[in-house]
Coordinates of C-alpha atoms and ligand atoms in Angstrom, one line a residue:
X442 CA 0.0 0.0 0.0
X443 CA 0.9 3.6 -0.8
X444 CA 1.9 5.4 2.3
X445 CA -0.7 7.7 3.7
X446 CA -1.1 11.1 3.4
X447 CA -1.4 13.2 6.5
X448 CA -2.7 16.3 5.5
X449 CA -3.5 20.1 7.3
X450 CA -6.9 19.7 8.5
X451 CA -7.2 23.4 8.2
X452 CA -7.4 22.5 4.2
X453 CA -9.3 19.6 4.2
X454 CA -11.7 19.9 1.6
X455 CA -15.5 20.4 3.1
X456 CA -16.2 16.9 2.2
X457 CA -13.1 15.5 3.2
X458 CA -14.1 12.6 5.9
X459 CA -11.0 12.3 7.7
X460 CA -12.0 14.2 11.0
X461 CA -15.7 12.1 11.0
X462 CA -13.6 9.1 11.0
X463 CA -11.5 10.4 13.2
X464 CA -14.5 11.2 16.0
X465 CA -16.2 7.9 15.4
X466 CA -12.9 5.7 15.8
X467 CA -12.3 8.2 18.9
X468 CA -15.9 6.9 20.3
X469 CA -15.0 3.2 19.8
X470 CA -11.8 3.1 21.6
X471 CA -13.1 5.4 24.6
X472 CA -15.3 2.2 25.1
X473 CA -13.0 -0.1 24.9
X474 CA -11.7 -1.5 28.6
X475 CA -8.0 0.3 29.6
X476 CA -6.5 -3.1 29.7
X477 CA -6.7 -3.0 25.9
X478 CA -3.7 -1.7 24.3
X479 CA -6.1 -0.2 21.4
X480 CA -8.5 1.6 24.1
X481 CA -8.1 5.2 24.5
X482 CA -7.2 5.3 27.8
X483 CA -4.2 2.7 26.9
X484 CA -3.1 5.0 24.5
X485 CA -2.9 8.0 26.4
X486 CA -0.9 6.2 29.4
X487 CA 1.5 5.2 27.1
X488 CA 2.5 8.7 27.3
X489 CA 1.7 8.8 31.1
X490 CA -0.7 7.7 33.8
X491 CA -2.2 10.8 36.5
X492 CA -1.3 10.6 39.7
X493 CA -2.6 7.4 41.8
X494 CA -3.6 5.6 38.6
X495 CA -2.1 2.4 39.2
X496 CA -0.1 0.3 36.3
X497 CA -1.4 -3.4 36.4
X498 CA 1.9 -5.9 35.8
X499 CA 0.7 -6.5 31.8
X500 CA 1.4 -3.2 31.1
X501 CA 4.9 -2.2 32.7
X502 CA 7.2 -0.6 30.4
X503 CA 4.2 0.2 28.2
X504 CA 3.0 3.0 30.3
X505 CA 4.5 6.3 31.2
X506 CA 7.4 5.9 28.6
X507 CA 7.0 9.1 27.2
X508 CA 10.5 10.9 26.3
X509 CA 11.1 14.8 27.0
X510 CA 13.8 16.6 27.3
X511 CA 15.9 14.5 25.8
X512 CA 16.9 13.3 21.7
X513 CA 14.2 10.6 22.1
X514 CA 11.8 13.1 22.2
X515 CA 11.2 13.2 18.3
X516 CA 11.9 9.6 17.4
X517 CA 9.6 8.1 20.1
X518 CA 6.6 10.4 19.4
X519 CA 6.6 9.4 15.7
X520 CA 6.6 5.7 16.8
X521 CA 3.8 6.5 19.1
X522 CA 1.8 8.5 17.2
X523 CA 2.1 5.4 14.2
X524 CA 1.1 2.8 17.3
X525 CA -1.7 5.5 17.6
X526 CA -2.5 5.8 13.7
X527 CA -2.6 2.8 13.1
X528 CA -5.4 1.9 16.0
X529 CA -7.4 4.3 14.6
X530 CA -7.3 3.6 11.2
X531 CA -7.7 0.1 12.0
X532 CA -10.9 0.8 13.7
X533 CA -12.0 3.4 10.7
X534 CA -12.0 0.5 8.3
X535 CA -13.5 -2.0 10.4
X536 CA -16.3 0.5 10.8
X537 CA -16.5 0.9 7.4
X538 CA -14.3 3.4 6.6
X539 CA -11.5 3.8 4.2
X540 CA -8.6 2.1 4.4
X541 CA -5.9 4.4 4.3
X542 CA -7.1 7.1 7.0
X543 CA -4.2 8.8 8.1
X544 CA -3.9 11.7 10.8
X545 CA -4.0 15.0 9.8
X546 CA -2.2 17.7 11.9
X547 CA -2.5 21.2 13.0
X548 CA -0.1 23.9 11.6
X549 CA -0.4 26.5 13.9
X550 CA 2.1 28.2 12.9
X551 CA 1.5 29.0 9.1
X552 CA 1.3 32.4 8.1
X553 CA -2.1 34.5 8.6
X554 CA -2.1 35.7 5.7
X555 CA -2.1 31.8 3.6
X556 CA -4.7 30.7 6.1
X557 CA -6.2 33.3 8.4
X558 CA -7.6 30.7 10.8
X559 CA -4.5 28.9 11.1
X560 CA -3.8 29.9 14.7
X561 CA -7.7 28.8 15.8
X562 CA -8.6 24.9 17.0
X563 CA -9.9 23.5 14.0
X564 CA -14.1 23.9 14.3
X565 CA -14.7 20.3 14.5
X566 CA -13.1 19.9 18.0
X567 CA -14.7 23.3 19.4
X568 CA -18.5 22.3 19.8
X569 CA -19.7 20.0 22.9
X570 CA -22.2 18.4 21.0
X571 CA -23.0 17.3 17.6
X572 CA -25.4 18.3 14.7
X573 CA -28.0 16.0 15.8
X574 CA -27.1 16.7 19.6
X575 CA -25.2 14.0 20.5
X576 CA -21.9 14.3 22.5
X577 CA -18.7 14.9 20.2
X578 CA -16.1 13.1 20.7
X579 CA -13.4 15.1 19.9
X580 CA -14.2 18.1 22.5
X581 CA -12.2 17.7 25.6
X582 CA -11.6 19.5 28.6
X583 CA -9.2 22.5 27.3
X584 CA -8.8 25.8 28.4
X585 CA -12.4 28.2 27.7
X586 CA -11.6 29.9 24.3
X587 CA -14.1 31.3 22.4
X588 CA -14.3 30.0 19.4
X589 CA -11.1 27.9 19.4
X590 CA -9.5 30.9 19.5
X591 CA -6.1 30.2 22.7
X592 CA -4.7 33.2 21.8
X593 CA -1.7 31.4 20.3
X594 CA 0.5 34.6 19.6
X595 CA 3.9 34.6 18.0
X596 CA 6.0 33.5 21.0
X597 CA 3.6 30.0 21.0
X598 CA 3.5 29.8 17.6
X599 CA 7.3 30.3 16.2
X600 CA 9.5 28.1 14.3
X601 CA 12.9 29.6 15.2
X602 CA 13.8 26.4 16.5
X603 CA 14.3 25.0 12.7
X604 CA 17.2 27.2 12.7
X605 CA 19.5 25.3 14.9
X606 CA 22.0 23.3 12.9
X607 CA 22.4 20.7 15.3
X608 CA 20.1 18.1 16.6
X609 CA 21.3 17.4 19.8
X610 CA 24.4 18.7 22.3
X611 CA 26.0 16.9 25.1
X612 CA 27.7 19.9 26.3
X613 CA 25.9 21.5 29.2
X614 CA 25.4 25.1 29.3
X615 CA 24.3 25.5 25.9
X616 CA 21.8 24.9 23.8
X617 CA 20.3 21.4 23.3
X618 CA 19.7 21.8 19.3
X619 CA 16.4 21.7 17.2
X620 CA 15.5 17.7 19.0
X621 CA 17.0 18.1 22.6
X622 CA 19.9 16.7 24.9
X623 CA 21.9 13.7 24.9
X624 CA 20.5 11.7 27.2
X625 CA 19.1 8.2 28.5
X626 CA 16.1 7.0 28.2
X627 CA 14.8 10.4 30.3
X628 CA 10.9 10.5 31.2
X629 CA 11.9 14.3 31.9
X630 CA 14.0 16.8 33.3
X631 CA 16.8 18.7 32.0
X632 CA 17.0 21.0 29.3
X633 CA 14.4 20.5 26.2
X634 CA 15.1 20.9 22.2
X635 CA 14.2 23.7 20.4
X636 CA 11.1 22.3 18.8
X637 CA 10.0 20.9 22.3
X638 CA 10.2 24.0 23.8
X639 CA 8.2 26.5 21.1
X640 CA 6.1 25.7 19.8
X641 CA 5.5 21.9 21.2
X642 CA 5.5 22.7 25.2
X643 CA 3.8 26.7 24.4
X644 CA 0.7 24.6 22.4
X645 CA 0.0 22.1 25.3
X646 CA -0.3 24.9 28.2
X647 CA -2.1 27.1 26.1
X648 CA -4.6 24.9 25.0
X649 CA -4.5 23.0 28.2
X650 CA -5.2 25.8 30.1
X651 CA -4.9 26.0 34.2
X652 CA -6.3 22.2 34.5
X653 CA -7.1 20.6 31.0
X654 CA -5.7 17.5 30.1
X655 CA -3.5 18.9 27.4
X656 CA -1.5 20.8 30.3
X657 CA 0.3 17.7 31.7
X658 CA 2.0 14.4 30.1
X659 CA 0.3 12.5 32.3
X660 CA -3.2 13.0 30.9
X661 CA -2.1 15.1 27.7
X662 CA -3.3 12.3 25.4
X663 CA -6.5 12.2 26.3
X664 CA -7.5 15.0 24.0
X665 CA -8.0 14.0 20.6
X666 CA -6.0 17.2 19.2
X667 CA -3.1 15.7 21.1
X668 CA -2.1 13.6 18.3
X669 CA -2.5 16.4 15.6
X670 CA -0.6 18.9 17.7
X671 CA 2.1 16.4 17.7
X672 CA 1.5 15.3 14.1
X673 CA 2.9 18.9 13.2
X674 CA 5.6 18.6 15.5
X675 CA 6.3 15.2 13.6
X676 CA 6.3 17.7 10.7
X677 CA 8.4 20.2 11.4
X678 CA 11.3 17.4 12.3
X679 CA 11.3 16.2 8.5
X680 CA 10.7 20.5 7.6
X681 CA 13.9 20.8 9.4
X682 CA 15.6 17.8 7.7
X683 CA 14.5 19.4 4.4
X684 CA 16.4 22.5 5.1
X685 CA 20.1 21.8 3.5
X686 CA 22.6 19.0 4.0
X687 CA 23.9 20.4 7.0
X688 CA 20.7 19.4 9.2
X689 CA 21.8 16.1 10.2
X690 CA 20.2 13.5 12.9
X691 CA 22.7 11.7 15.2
X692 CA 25.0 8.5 14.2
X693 CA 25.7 7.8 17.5
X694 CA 24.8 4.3 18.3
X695 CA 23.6 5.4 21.5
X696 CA 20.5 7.1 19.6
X697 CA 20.6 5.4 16.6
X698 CA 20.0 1.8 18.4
X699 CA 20.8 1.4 21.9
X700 CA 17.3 2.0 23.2
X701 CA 14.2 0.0 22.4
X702 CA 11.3 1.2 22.6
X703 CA 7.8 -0.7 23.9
X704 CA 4.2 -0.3 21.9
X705 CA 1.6 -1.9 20.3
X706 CA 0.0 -2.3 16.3
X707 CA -3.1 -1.5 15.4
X708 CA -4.3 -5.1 16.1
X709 CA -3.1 -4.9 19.7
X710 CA 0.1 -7.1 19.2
X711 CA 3.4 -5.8 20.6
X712 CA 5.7 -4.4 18.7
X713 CA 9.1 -2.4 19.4
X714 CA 11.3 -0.1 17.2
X715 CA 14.7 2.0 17.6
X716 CA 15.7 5.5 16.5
X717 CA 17.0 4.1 13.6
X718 CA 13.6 3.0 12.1
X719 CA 11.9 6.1 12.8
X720 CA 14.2 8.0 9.8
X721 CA 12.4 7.1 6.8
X722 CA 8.3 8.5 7.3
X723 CA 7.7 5.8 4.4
X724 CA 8.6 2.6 6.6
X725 CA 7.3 3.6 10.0
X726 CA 4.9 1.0 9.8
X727 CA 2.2 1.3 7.9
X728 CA 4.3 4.7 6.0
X729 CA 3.2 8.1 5.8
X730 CA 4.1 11.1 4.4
X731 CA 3.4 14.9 4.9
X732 CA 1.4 16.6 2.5
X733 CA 3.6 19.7 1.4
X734 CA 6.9 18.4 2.7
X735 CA 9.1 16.2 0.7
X736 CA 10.2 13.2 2.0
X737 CA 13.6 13.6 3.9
X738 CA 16.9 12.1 2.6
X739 CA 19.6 10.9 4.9
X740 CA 22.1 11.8 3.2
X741 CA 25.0 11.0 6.3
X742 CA 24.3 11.4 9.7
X743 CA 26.5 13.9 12.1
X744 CA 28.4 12.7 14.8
X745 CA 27.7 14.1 17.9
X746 CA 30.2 16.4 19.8
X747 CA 30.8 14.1 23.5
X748 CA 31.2 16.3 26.3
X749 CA 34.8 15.7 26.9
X750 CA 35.7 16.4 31.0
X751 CA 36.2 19.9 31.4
X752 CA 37.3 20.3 27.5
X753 CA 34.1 21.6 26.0
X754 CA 32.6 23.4 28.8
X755 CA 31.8 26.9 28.1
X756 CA 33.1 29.7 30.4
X757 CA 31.4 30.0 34.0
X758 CA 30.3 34.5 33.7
X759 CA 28.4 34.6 36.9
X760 CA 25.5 33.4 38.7
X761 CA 22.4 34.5 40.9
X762 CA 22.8 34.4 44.7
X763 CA 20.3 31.8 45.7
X764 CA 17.3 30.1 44.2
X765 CA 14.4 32.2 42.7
X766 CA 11.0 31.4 43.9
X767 CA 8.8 33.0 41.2
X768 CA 5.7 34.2 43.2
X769 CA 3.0 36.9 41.7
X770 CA 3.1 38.2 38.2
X771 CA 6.7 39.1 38.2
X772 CA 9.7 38.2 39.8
X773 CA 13.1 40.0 39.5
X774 CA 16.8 38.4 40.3
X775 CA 20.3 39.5 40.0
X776 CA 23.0 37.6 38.3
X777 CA 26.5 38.7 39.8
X778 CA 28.4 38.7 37.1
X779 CA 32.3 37.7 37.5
X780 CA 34.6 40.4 36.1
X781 CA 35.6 40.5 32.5
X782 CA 39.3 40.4 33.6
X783 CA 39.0 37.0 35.4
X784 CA 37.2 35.4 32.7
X785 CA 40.0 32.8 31.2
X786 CA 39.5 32.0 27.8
X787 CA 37.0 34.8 26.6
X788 CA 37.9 37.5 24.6
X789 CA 36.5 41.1 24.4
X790 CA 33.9 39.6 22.0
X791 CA 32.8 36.6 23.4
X792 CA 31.6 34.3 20.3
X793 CA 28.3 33.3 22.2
X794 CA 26.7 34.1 25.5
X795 CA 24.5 31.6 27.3
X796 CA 22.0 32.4 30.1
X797 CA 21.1 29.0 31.9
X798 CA 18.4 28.9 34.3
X799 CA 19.2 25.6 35.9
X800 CA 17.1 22.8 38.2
X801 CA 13.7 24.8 38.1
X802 CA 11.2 22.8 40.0
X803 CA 7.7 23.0 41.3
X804 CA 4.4 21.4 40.9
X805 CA 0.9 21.9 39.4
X806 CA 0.2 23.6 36.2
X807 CA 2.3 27.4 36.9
X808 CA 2.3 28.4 33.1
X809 CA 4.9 29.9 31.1
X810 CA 7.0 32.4 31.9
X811 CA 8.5 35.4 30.3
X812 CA 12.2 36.0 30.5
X813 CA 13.5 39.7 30.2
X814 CA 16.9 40.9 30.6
X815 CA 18.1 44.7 32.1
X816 CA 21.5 46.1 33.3
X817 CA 20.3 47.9 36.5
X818 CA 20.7 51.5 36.3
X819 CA 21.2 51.7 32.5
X820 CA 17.9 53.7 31.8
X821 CA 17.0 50.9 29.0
X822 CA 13.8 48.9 29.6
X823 CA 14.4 45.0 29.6
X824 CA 15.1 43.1 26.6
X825 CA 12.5 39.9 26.0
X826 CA 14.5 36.8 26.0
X827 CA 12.2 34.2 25.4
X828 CA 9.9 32.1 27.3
X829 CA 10.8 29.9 29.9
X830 CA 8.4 26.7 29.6
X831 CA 6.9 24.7 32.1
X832 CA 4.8 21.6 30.4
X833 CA 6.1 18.8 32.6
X834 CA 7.1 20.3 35.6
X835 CA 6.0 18.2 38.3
X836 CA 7.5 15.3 36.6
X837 CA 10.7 16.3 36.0
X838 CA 10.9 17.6 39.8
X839 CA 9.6 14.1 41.0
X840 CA 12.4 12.4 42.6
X841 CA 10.7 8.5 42.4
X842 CA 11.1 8.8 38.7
X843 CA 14.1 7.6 37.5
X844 CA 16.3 10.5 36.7
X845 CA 13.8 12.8 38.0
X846 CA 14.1 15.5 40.5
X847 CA 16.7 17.8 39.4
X848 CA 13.9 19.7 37.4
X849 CA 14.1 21.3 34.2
X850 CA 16.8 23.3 33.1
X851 CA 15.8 26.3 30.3
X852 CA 19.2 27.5 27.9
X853 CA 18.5 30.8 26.1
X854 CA 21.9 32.2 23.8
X855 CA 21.8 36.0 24.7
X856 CA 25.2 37.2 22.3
X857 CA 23.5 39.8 20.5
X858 CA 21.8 41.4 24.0
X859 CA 25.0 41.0 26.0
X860 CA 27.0 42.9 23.1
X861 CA 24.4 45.3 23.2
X862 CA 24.8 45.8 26.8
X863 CA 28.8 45.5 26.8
X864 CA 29.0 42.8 29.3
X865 CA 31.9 41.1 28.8
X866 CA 34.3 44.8 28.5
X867 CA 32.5 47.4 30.4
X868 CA 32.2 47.4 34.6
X869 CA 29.3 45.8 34.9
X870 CA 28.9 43.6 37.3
X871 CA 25.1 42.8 37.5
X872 CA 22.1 41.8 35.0
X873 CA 18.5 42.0 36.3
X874 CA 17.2 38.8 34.9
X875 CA 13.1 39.2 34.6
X876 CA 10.4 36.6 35.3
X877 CA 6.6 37.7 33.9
X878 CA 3.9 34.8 34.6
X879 CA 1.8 34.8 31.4
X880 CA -1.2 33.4 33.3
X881 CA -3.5 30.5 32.1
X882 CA -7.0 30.2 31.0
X883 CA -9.4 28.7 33.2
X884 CA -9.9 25.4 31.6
X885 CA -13.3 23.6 31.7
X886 CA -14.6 21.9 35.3
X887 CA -16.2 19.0 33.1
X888 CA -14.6 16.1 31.2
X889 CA -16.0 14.5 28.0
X890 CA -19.3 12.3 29.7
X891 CA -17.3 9.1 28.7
X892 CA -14.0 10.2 30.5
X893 CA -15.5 11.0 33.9
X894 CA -13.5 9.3 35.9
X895 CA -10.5 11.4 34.9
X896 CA -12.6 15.2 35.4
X897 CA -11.1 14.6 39.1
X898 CA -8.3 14.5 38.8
X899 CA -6.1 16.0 41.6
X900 CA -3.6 18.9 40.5
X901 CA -1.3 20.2 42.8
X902 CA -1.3 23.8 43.3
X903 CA 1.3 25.5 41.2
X904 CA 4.6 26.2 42.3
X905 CA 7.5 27.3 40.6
X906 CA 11.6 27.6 41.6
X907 CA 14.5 28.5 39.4
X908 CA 17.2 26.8 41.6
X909 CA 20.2 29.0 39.7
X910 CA 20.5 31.5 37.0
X911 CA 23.9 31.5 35.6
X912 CA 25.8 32.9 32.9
X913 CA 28.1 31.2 30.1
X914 CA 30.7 32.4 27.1
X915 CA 32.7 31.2 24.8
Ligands
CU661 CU1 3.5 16.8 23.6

């Protein structure tokens, strides 16, 4: 069979069937019991399980497996959303459907002026009910938005990330890449990708709002735009490829096939893949390509820089004096800066500047943050940064997790500002580092009538510490 097509479901043509499909396989596997690796609620705890769900023995290292932070992030999302697919589509035909329903996915991001409503939640997920009044199975409890309308503005929406060159970095300080960290398997904490943190994490909280499932991992895939949200993640990885010959995954064997990873076909049966069979689109399973994107060539893959001890480590420029708790809307700290003169190997232009904000932990659902960067004193208003991201939080600062507890750790290069602002020749020996809580939408009290047993779901009143803001340069 030709692979399928997953297509923008803003451009579906108005008889296109795809998203009725979609809701009526949706339906069928909400009623299907969880100890069904095709049921909905299988599916979603796969990516993780809420708090006090417990895992019955059949379906250890099945559930919560689901990889942030980390260069697994991209590979093991495309193998879960093909486990996913092809449940669905499965279902679709069996229901008498066609036989080569594939996902469509949600590009956010395109420009207003192609598609005006690209920033909006496509209509057929927006209403409660259904033309003849019954429930609809793709509405879920999200944030309240008229309309579909989140209020996705350009720091949710943007696709700066495809600009990295690099996939992945072992070197800590800096920037991950476009795909995230070298890590081990890592169910979260540290320091996410570029893609992972805008627009992937930015999407969930804003359409999760302060409680929705699409908020937190742990019940995140419970809302059927999950999967098309993370289709055009999916997306923008083979966009990225696309981009030149330079935009290489990993060789390493360590990505490439020392981790196995744990799901299940469309007919329930196990199944497991590696990195390295998730770089062709055409032979992940069933295949599937992106409508507008060509499929990516591998030309070579790039080797990855190994932190070498001490040898690649950027230059330590200064740090804040103690953690940050980040209370009310904003939240100011100082970064003492250590003098230009002591600073070994830079030189009066430093080639790159890194602010870290290192082990920020918490709990709940606090929102995103904006960052903002001042000199005290030097009658300039702050300079936006970026945003510091918080979707995963209280999993990444859960110690029983393995490699959990440290938190998350948020990279953002700040060259350009810290020329600007002379930091590395002039006497200054402080920056005010800025913290602006964007706020969340109320999200809806109910759950879908068929998911009730997850609308209580306990969430832990949000808290939020940056343990250390530090400065790098080299
Ligand atoms: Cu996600």
């Amino acid at each position: 069979m030709a692979p399928r097509i997953r297509k923008n479901v803003w451009k579906l043509d108005p008889r296109d069937e795809t998203l009725g499909w979609y809701a009526k396989a949706v339906a069928a596997l909400i009623k299907r019991p969880i100890e069904d690796p095709t049921s909905w609620r299988y599916l979603a705890a796969v990516h993780g399980t809420p708090q006090g769900m417990p895992t019955p023995a059949s379906a250890r290292g099945y559930w919560d497996q689901c990889q942030h932070q980390s260069w697994f992030f991209l590979p093991w999302h495309r193998g879960y959303l093909a486990s996913f697919e092809a449940a669905i589509a499965k279902t679709v035909k069996d229901l008498g459907g066609p036989a080569d329903w594939a996902l469509p996915f949600w590009d956010y991001s395109e420009s207003l002026s192609i598609n005006r409503n690209a920033r909006l939640l496509p209509r057929a997920f927006v209403e409660r009910t259904l033309a003849d009044g019954s429930p609809n199975p793709l509405w879920s409890r999200r944030a309240q938005a008229v309309g579909g309308d989140f209020e996705l503005d350009e720091t949710a929406i943007s696709t700066a990330a495809l600009r990295f060159t690099n996939f992945t970095n072992s070197r800590p300080g800096v920037p991950s890449g476009f795909g995230g960290p070298v890590t081990g398997f890592n169910p979260g904490g540290g320091d996410n990708g570029g893609v992972e943190n805008v627009p992937h994490n930015r999407i969930h909280v804003k359409v999760g709002g302060d409680t929705g499932f699409m908020s937190d991992p742990s019940t995140a895939a419970l809302d059927p735009i999950f999967w098309l949200h993370h289709a055009n993640i999916d997306r923008l990885w083979e966009v990225w490829r696309n981009q030149g010959p330079q935009f290489r995954d990993p060789s390493d064997a360590q990505w490439l096939t020392s981790v196995v990873f744990k799901m299940h076909d469309g007919d329930g049966e196990p199944i497991t893949f590696r990195c390295v069979d998730m770089l062709d689109t055409t032979n992940v399973m069933h295949g599937y390509t992106y409508e507008g994107v060509a499929v990516a060539q591998e030309p070579e893959l790039e080797s990855v820089e190994m932190a070498v001890a001490g040898g690649l480590k950027p230059e330590f420029g200064g740090e804040s004096e103690g953690p940050v708790v980040l209370t009310g809307p904003s939240t100011n700290a100082d970064v003492v800066l250590v003098p230009p003169s002591s600073l070994e190997a830079v030189t009066a232009e430093p080639r790159h500047v890194y602010l870290n904000l290192e082990n920020i932990t918490g709990a709940g659902i606090p929102g995103d943050y904006l960052v903002y960067v001042d000199v005290p004193d030097d009658n300039h208003s702050p300079s936006f940064i970026g945003v510091m991201t918080t979707f995963g939080l209280e999993r990444a600062s859960d110690r029983s997790l393995s490699h959990g507890g440290s938190g998350l750790t948020q990279v953002f290069e700040i060259t350009e500002l810290a020329n600007q602002l002379k930091l590395s020749q002039s006497s200054v020996s402080r920056l005010k580092v800025t913290f602006e809580r964007e706020g969340l939408k109320p999200a809806d009290a109910e759950a879908p009538a068929e998911l009730a047993d997850y609308a209580g779901i306990k969430r832990n009143a949000p808290t939020v510490t940056v343990g250390k803001i530090s400065l790098f340069y080299d």
